[in-house]
Short mmCIF file of C-alpha atoms in Angstrom, two decimals:
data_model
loop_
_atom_site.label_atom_id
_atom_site.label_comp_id
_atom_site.label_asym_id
_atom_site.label_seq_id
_atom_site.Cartn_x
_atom_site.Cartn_y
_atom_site.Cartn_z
CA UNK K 1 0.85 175.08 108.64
CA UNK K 2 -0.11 174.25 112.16
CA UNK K 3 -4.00 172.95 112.44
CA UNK K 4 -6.40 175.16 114.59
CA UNK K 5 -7.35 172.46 117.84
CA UNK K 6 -11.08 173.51 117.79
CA UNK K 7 -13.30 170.20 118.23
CA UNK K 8 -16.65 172.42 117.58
CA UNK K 9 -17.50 171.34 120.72
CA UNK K 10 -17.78 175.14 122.02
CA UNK K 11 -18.88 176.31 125.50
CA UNK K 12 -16.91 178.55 127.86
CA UNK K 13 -15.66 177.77 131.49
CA UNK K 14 -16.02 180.45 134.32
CA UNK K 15 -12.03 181.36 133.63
CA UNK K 16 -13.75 181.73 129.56
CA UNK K 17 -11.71 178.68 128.73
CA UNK K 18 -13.26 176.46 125.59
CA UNK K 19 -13.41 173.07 127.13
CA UNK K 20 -14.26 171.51 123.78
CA UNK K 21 -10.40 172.92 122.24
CA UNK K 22 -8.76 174.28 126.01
CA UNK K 23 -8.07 177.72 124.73
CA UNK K 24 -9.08 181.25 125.84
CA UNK K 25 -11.39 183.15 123.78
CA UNK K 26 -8.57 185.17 123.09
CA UNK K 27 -6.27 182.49 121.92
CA UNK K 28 -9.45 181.21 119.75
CA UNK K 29 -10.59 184.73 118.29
CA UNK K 30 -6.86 185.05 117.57
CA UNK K 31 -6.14 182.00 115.96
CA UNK K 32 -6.57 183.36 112.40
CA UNK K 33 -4.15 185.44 112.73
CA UNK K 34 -1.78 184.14 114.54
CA UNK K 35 2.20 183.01 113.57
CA UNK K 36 3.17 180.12 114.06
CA UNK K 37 5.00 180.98 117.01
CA UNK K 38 1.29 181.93 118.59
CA UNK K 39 0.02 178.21 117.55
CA UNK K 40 3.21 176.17 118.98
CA UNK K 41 2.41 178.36 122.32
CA UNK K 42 -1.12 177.97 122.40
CA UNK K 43 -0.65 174.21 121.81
CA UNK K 44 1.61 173.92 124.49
CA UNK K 45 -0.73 175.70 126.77
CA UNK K 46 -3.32 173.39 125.58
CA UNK K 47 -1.88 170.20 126.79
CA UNK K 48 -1.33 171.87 130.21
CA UNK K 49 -5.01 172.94 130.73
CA UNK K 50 -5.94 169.54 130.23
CA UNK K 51 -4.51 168.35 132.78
CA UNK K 52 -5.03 171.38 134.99
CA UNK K 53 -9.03 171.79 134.51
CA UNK K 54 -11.33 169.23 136.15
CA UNK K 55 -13.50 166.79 133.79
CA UNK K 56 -16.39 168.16 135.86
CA UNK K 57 -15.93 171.78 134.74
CA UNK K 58 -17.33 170.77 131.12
CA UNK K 59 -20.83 170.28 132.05
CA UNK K 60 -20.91 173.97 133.64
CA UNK K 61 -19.60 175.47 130.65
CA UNK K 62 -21.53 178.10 128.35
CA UNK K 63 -21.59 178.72 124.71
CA UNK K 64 -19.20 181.76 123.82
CA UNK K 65 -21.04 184.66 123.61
CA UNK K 66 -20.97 187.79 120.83
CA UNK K 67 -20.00 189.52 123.27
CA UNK K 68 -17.71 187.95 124.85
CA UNK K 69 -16.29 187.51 121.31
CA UNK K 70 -16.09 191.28 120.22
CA UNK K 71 -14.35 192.24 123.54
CA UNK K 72 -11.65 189.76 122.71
CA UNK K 73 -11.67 190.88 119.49
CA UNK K 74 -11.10 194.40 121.04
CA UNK K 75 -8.00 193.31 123.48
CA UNK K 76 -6.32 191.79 120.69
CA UNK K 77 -6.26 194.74 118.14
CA UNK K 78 -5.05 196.75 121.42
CA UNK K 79 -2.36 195.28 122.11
CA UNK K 80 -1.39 195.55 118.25
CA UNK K 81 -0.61 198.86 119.09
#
């Protein structure tokens, strides 16, 4: 079982990056459901965001909307398809 990286330190970049855990809201509304296969990626492109994103970028994050939540929720179960 591969543990879920959220820090429940929530709030949403402009690019809708979590800079609490460094994943998408996709990536984070899918989490739950995601293989493992999903995890060991999203891990991976974890430890390249932090690097990537600038420490400033945390203080103009936002909390993560319901509706920003429900359209990822959307995406996801269309490209189930």
């Amino acid at each position: 079982m591969i543990h879920s990286p959220c820090v429940a330190k929530c709030g949403l970049n402009h690019d809708d990056i979590c800079m609490g855990c460094y994943r998408t809201i996709d990536e984070i509304v899918g989490w739950s459901a995601g293989d493992d296969g999903f995890k060991t990626q999203v891990w991976e492109k974890i430890a390249q965001r932090k690097t990537e994103l600038a420490p400033g970028e945390r203080s103009e994050s936002s909390s993560i909307s319901r509706q920003k939540w429900l359209a990822a929720e959307a995406r996801i179960a269309s490209s189930e398809r």
